[in-house]
Structures are given as structure tokens and as C-alpha cells.
Coordinates of N, CA and C in Angstrom, one line a residue:
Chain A
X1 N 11.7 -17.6 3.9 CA 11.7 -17.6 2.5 C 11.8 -16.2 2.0
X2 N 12.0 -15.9 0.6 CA 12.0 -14.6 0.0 C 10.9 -14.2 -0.2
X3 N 10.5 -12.2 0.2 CA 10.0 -11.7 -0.2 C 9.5 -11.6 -1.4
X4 N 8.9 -10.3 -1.5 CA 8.5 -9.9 -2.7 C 9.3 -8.9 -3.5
X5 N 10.6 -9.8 -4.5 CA 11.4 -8.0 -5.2 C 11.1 -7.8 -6.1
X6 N 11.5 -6.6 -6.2 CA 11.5 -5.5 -7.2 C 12.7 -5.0 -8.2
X7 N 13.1 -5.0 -9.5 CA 14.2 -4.5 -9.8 C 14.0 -3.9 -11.0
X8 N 14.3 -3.0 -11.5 CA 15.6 -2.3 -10.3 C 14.8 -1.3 -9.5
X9 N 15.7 -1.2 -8.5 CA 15.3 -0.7 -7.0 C 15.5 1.2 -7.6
X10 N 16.1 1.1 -8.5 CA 16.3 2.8 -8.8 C 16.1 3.5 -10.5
X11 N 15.4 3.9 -10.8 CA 15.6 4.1 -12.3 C 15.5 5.2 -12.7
X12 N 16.5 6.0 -13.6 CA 16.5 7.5 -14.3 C 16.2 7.2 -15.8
X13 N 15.0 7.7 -15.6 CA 14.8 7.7 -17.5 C 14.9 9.1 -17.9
X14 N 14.8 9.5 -19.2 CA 14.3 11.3 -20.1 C 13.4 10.9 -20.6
X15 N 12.8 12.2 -20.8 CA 11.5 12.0 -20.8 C 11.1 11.5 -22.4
X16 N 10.1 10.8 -22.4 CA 10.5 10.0 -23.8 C 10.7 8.3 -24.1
X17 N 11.6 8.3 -23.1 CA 11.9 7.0 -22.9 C 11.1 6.1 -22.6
X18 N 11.3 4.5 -23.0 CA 10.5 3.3 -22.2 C 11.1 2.9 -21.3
X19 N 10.1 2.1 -20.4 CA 10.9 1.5 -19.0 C 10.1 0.6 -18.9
X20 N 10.8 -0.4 -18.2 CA 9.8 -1.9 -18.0 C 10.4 -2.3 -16.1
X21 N 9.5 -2.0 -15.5 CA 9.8 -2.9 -14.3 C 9.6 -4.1 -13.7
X22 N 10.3 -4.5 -13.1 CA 10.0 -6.4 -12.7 C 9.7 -6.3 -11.7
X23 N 8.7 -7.3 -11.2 CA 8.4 -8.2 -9.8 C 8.4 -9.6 -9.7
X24 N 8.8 -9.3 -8.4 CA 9.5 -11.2 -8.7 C 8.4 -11.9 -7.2
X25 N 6.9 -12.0 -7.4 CA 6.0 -12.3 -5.9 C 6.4 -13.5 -5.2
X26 N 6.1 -13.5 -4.3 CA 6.6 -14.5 -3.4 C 6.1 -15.9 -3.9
X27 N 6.8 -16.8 -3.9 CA 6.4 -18.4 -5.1 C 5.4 -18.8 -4.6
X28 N 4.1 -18.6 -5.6 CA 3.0 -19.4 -4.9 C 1.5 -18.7 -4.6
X29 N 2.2 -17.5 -5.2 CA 1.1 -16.3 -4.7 C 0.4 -16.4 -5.9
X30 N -1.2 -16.4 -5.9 CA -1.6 -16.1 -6.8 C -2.6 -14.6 -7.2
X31 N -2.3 -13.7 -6.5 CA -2.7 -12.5 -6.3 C -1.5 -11.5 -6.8
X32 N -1.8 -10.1 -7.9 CA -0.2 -9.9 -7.8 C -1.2 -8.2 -8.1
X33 N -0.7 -7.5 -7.2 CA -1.3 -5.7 -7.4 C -0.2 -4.7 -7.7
X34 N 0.3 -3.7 -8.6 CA 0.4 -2.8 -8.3 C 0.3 -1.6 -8.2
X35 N 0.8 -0.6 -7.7 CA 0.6 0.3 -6.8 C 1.8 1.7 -7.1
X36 N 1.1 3.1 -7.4 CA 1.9 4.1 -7.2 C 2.1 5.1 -6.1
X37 N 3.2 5.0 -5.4 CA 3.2 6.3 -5.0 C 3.6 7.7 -5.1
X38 N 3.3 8.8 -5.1 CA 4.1 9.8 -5.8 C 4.8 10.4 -4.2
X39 N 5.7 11.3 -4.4 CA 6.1 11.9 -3.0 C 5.1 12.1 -2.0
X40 N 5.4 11.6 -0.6 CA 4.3 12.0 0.3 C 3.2 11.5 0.5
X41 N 2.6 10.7 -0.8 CA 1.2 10.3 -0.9 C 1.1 8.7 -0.4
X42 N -0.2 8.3 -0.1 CA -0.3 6.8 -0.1 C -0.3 6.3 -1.6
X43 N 0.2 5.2 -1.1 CA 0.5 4.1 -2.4 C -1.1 4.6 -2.9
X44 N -1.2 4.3 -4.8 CA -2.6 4.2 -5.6 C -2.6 2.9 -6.3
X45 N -3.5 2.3 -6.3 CA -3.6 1.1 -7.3 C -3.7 1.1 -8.3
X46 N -2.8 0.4 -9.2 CA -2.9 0.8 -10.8 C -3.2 -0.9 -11.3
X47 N -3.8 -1.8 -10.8 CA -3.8 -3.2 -11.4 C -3.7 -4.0 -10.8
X48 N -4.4 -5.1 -11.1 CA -4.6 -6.7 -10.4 C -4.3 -7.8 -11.3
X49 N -3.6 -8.7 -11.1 CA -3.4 -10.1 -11.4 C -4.0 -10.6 -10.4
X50 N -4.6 -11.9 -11.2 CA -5.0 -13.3 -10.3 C -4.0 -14.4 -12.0
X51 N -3.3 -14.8 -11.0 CA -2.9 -15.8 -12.3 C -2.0 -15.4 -12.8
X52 N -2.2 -15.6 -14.4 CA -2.0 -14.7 -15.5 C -2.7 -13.7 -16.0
X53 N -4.1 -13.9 -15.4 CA -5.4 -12.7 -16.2 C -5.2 -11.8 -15.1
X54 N -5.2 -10.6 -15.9 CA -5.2 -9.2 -15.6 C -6.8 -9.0 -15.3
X55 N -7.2 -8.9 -14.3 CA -8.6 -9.0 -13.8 C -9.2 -7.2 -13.6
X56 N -8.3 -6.3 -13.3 CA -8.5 -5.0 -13.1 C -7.2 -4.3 -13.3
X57 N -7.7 -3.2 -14.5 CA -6.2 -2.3 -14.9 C -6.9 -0.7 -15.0
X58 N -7.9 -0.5 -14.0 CA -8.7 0.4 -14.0 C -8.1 1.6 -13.2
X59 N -6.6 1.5 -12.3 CA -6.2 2.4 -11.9 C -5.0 3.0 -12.8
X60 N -5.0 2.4 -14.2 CA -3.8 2.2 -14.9 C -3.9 4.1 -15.4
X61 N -3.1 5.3 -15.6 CA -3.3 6.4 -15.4 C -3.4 6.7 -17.3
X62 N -3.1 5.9 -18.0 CA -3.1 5.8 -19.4 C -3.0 5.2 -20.3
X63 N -2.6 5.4 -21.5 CA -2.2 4.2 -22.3 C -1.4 3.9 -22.6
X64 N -0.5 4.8 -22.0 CA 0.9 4.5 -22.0 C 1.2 3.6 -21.3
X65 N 0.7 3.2 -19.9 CA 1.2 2.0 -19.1 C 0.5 1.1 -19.5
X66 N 1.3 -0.3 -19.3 CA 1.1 -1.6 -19.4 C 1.6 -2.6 -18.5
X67 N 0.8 -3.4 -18.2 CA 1.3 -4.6 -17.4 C 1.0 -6.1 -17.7
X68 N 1.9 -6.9 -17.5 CA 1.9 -8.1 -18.1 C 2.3 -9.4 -16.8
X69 N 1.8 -10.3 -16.9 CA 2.0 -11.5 -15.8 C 2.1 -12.5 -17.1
X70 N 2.3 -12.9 -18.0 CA 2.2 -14.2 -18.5 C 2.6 -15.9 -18.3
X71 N 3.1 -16.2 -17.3 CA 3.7 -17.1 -16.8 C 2.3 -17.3 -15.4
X72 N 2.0 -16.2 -14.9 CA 1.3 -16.6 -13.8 C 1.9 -16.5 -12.5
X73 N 3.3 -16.0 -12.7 CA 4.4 -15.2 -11.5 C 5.0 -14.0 -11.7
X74 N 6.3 -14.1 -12.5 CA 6.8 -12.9 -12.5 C 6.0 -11.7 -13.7
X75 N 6.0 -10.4 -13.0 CA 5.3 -9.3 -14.1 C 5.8 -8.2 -13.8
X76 N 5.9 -7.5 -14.8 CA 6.2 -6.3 -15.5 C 5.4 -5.0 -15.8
X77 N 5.5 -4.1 -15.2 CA 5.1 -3.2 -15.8 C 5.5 -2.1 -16.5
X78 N 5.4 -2.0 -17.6 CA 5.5 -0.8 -18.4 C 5.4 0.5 -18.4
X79 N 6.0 1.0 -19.1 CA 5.8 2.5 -19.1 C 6.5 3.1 -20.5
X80 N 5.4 3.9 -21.3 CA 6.2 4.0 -22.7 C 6.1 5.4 -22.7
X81 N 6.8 6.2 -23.7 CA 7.3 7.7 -23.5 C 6.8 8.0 -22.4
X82 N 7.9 8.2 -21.2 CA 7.4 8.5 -20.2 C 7.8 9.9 -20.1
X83 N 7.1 10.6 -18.9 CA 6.5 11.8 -19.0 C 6.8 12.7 -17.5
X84 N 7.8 13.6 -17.0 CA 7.8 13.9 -15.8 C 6.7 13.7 -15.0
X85 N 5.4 13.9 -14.8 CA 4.2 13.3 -13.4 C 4.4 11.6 -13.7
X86 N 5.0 10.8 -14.1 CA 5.0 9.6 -14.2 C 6.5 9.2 -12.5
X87 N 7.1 9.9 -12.9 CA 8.0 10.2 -11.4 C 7.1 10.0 -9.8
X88 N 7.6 8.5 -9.6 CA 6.9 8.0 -8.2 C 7.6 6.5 -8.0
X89 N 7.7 6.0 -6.8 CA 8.0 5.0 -6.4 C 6.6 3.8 -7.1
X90 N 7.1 2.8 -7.6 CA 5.9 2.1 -7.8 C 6.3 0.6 -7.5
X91 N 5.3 0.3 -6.0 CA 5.5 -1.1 -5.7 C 4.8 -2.1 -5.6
X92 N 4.9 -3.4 -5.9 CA 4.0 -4.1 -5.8 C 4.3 -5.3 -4.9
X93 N 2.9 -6.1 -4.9 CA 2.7 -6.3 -3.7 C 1.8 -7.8 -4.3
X94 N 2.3 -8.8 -3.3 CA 1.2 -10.5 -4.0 C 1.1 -10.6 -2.4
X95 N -0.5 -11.5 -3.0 CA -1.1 -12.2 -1.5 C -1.3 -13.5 -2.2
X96 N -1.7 -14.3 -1.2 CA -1.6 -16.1 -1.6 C -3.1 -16.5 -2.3
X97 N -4.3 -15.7 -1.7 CA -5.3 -15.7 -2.2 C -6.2 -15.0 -2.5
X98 N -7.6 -14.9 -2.5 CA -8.6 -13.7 -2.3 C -8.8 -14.1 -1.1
X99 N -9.7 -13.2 -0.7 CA -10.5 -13.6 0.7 C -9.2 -12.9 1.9
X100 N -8.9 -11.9 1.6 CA -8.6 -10.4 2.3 C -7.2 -11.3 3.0
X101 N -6.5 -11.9 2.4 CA -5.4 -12.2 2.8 C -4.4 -11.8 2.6
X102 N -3.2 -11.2 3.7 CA -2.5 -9.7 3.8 C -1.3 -10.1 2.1
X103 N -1.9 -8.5 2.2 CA -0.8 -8.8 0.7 C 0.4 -8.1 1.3
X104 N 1.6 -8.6 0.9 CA 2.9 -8.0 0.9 C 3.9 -7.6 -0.3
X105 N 4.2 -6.5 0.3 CA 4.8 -5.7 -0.3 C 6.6 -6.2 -0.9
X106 N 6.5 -5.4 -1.8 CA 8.2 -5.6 -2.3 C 8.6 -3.9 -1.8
X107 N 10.4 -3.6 -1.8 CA 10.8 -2.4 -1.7 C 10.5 -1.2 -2.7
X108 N 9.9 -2.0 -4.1 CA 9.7 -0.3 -4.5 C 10.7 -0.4 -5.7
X109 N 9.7 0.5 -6.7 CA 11.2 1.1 -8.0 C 10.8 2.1 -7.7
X110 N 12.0 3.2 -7.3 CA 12.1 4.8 -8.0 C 12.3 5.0 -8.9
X111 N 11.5 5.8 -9.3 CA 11.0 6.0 -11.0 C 11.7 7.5 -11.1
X112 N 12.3 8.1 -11.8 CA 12.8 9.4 -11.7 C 12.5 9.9 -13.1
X113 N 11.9 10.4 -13.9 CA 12.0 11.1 -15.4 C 12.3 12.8 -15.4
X114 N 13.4 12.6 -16.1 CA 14.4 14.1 -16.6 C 13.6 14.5 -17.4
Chain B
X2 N -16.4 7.3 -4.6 CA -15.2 5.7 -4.6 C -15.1 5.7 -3.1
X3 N -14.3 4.8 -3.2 CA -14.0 4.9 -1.7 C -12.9 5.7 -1.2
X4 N -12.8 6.2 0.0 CA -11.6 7.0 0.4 C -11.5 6.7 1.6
X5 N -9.7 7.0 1.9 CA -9.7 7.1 3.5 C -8.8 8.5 3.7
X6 N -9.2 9.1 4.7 CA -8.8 10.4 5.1 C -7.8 10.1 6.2
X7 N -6.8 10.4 6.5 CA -5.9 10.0 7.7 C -5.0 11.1 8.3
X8 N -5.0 11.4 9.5 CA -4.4 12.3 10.6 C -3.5 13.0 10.0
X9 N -2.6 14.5 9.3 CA -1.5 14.7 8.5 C -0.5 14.7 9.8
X10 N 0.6 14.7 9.4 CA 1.6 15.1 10.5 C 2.2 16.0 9.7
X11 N 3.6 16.6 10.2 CA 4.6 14.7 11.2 C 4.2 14.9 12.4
X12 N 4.3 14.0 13.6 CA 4.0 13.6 14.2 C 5.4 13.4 15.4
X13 N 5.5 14.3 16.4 CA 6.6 13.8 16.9 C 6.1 13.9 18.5
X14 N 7.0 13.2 19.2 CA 6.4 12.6 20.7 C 7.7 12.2 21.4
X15 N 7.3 12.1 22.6 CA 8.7 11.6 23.4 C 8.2 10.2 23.7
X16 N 9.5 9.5 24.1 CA 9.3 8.1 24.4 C 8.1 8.1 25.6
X17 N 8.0 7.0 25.4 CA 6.7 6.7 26.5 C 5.1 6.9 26.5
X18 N 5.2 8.0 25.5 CA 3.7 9.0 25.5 C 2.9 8.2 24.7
X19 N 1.4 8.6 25.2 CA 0.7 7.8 24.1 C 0.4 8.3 23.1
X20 N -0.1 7.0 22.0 CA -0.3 7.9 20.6 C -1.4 8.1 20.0
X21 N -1.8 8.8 19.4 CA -3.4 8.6 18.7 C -3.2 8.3 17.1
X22 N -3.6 7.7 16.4 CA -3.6 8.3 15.0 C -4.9 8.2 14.3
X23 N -5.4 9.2 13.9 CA -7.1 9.5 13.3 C -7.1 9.1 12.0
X24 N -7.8 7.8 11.8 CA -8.0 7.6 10.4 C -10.1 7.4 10.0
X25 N -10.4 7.9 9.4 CA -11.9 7.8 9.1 C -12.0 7.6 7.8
X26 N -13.0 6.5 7.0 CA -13.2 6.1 5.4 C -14.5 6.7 5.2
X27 N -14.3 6.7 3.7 CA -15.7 6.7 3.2 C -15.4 5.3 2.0
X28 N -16.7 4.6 2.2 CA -17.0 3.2 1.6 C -18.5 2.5 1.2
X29 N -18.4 1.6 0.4 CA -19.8 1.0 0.6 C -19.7 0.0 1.2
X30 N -20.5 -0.6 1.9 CA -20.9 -1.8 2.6 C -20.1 -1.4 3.8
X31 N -19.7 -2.6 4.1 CA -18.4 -3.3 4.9 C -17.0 -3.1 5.1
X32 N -16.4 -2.4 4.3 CA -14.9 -2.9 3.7 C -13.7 -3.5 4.8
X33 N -13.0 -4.3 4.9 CA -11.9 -4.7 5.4 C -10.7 -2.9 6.0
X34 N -10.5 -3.1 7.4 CA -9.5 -1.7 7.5 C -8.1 -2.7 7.8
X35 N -7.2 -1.3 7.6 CA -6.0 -2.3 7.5 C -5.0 -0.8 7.9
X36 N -3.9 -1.0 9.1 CA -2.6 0.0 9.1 C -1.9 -1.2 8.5
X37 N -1.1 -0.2 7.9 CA 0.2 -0.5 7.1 C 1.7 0.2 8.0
X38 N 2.5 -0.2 8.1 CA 3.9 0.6 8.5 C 5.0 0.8 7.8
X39 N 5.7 1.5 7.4 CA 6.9 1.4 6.6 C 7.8 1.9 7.2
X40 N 8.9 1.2 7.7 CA 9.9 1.5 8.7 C 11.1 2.3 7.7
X41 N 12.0 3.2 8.3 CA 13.0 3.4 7.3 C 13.5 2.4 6.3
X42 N 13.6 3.1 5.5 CA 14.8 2.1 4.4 C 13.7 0.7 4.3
X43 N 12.9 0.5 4.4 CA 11.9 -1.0 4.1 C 10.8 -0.8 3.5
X44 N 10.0 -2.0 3.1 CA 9.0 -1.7 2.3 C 7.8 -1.7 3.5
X45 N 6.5 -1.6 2.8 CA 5.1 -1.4 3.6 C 4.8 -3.0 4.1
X46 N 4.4 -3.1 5.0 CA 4.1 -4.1 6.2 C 2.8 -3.8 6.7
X47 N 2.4 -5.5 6.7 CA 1.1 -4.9 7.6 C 1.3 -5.0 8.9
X48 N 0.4 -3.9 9.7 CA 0.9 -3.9 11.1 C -0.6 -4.6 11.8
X49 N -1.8 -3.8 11.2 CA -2.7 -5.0 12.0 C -4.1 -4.5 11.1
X50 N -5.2 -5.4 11.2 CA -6.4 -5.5 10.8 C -7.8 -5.6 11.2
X51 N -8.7 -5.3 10.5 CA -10.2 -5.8 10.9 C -11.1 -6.0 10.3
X52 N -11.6 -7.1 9.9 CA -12.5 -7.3 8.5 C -14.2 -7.0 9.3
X53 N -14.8 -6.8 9.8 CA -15.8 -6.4 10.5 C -16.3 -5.4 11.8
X54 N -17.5 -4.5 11.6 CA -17.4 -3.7 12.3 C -17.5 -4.3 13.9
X55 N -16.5 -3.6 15.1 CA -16.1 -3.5 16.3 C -15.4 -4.8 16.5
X56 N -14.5 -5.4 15.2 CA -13.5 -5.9 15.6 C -12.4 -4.7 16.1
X57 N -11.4 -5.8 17.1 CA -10.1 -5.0 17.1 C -9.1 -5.6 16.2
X58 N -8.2 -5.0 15.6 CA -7.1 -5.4 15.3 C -5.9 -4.9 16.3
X59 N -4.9 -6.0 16.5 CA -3.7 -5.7 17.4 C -2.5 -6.3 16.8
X60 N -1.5 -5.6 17.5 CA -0.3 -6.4 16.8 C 1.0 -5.7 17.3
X61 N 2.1 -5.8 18.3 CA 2.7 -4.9 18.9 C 2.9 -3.9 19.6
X62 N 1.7 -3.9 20.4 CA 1.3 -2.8 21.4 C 0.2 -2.0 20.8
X63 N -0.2 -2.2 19.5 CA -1.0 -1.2 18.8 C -2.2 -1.9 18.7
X64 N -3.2 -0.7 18.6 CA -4.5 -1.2 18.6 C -5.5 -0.7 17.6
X65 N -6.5 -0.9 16.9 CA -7.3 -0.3 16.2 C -8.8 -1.0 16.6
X66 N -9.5 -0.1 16.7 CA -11.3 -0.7 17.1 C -12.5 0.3 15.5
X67 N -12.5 -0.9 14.9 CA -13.2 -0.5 13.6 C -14.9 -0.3 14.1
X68 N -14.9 1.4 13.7 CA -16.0 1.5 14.3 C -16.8 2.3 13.3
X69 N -18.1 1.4 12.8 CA -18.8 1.6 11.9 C -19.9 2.9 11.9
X70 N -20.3 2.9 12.7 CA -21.0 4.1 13.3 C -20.2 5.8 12.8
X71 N -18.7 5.8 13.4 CA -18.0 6.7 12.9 C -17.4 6.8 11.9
X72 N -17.4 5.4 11.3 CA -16.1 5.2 10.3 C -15.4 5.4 10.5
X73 N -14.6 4.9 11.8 CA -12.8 5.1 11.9 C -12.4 4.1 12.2
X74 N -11.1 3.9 11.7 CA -10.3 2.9 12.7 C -8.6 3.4 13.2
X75 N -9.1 4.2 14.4 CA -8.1 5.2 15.0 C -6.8 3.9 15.6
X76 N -5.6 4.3 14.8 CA -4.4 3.8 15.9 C -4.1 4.2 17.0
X77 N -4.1 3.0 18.1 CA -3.1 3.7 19.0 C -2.2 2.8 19.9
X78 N -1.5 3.5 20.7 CA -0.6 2.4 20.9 C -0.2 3.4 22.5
X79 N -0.2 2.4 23.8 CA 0.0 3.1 25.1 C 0.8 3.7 25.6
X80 N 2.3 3.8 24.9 CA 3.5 3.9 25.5 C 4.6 4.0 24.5
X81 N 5.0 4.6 23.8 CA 5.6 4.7 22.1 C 6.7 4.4 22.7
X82 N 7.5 3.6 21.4 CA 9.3 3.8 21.9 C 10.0 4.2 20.2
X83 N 11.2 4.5 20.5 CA 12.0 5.4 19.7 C 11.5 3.9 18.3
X84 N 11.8 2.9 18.7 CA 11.9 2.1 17.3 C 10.5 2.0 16.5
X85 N 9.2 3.2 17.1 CA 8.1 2.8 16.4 C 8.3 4.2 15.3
X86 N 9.4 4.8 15.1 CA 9.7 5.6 14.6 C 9.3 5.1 13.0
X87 N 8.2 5.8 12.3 CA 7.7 5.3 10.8 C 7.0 5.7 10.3
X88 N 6.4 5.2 9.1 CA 5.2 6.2 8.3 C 4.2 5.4 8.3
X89 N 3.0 5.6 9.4 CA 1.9 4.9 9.6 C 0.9 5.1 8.3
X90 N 0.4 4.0 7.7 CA -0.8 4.2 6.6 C -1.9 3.5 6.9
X91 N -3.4 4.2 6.7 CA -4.5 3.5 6.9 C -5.1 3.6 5.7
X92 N -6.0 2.2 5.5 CA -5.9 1.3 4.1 C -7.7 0.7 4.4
X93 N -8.3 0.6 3.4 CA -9.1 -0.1 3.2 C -8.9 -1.2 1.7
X94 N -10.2 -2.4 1.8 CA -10.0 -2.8 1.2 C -11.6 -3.0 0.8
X95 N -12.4 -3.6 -0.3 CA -13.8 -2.7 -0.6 C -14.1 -5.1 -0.3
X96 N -15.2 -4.5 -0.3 CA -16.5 -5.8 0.1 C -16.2 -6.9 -1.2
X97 N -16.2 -6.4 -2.3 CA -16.6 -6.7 -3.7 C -15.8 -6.4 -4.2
X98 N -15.6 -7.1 -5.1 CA -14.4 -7.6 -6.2 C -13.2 -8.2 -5.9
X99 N -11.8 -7.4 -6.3 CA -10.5 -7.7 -5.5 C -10.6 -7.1 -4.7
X100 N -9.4 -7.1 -4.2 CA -8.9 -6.8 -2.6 C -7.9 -5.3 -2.7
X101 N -7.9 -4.8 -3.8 CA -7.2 -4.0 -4.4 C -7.4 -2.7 -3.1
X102 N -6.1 -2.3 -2.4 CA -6.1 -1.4 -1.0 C -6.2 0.5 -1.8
X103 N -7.4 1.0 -0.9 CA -7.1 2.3 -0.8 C -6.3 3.1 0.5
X104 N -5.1 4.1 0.3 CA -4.3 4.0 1.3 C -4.8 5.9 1.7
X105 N -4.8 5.9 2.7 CA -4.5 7.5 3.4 C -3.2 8.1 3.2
X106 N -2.8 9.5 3.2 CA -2.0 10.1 2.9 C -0.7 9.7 3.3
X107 N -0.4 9.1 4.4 CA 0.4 8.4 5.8 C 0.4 9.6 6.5
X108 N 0.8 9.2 7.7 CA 1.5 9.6 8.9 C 2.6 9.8 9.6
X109 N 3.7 10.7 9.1 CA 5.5 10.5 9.8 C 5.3 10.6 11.4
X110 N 6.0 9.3 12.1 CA 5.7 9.1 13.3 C 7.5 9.3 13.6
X111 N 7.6 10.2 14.9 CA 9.1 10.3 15.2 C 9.0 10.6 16.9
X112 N 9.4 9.4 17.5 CA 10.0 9.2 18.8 C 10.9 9.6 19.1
X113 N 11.4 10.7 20.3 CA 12.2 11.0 20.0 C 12.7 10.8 21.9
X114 N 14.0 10.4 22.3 CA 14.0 9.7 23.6 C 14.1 10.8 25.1

């Protein structure tokens, strides 16, 4: 069956700009995280879905980001005047339940701000 | 908070050799450990686990022994080949609440034949 994607897989904003990225979790998942990386670093957590409810957005780096699940599958994350340190791969990742069940990953948006 | 600290590289080796990779947490309780791999060009995978202290996690020739005492859960694997060529990450995941993963810096692993 299909992974977990991501689109778009590549994005050049200026700095200023909004950006919305999608994930599309594997059908059925009710767990949905994600995650930044910046060059070199391990992935960071920026947010949790169970559902639709946004249960933890405590790694979220401002208030400029936002994330949304409304349907209870596909979600979006936000990003408004974005800001060159906003530049990082950010991927996310659904598991089927709680109870430490392996979450998987999608390929990733490169995030690039001019 | 919690953290995990993990081996810097890169890391290069000839085929056959064995490998170590040093990963040690700081956590409360219990937490779940977890390597992650991301092969070229692909996303992160889990490679293996262990939700309790002196389990092993295995998975591919590789091994990890979660050991509470030290807090590590060191990779290793007996005999490397060119296709384990990747960026190894060590992950926890905390007792309480979600499941939400803390990751180590990674590891560039390069086999080279």
C-alpha cells in the first residue's frame, strides 16, 4: 500500500512569504507528527495529531507556524512570513496508534527561504 | 527534557568490519529507544527497537542492547556491507504522553568495498 507523502517535495519561498505544506498519512493512521530538520541535525518535533485534535504543538517554534488536520487525515502545515532559520526539510510521519507503534515517515519538504 | 546524544561522524569503514555506533539518553522513567536509518534519496525508517530496559532490538544484522544502568543503546552490526551505506539516528520516545520521537544528531555511515 502507499506510504506516507509529502508535497511538494521542494519549496523556494522569499522571505515574507506564506507556505502551506501537505501530508497525505498512510489511510487509517490515527496518529499524525511533525517534525523539523535543519541541515545535519536530527529531525525536531513540532506537533501531534490524534484524529483531528491537535493534542501537542509545543515544539511549534512560533506563531507564525500552524498546523491543521481537520478531516482526521490529511494536514497541513503552515508557515506565514517566513523567515530565512525557517529553511529545513520538514517531515512528517503517522503511526496507527499510541502505544509506541513505529511511526513512518514521509520523504520530506525542502523548505528553502531567500 | 529529554535528550539523546549520538556518536558524530562520518563514519567510514571497509566492507566486512565491524561497526559500533555510541548513542546514550538523558530521560525520565523508562523511555522507548529506537535507530532510525535513512538510506540515500529515501525517507527515515525504522531499523530496530526496545521498549524496556535489557531488551535487544534486532533487525538486519544489527543490534542494539538497551541498557539502563548506562543509558545507551549502542548499534552494532558484525560485518558491514557497502549497502548499509546511511545516516544512522538514535531516537527516543518518553513514558508519558505521545510518542512524540527525540532524535540524536545522526551518524553518516560509508562502506566503502
Amino acid at each position: 500500500g502507499a506510504g506516507v507523502s509529502q508535497s511538494p517535495r521542494y519549496k523556494v519561498a522569499k522571505r515574507g512569504q506564506d507556505v502551506a505544506l501537505r501530508c497525505d498519512p498512510i489511510s487509517g493512521h490515527v496518529s499524525l507528527f511533525w517534525y523539523q530538520q535543519a541541515l545535519g541535525q536530527g529531525p525536531e518535533f513540532l506537533t501531534y495529531f490524534q484524529n483531528e485534535a491537535q493534542l501537542d504543538k509545543s515544539g511549534l517554534p512560533s506563531d507564525r507556524f500552524f498546523a491543521e488536520r481537520p478531516e482526521g487525515s490529511v494536514s497541513t502545515l503552515k508557515i506565514q512570513r517566513t523567515q530565512q532559520e525557517d529553511s529545513a526539510v520538514y517531515l512528517c510521519a503517522s503511526s496507527q496508534t499510541a502505544n509506541y507503534n513505529e511511526q513512518f515517515f514521509g520523504p520530506g519538504t525542502r523548505l528553502t527561504v531567500l | 527534557g529529554d535528550s539523546v546524544t549520538q556518536m558524530e561522524g562520518p563514519v567510514t569503514l571497509s566492507e566486512e568490519a565491524f561497526l559500533t555506533i555510541n548513542c546514550t539518553y538523558t530521560a525520565t522513567g523508562y523511555p522507548s529507544l529506537f535507530w532510525y536509518v535513512q538510506y540515500p534519496g529515501e525517507g527515515l525508517q525504522l531499523l530496530l527497537k526496545a521498549t524496556k530496559a535489557d531488551d535487544k532490538g534486532s533487525n538486519k544484522g544489527f543490534e542494539a542492547t538497551y541498557r539502563k544502568e548506562t543509558t545507551s543503546f549502542h548499534l552494532e552490526k558484525g560485518s558491514v556491507q557497502v549497502s548499509d551505506s546511511a545516516v544512522y539516528f538514535c531516537a527516543l520516545s518518553p513514558v508519558w504522553g505521545n510518542e512524540k520521537l527525540t532524535f540524536g544528531t545522526g551518524t553518516r555511515l560509508t562502506i566503502i568495498p
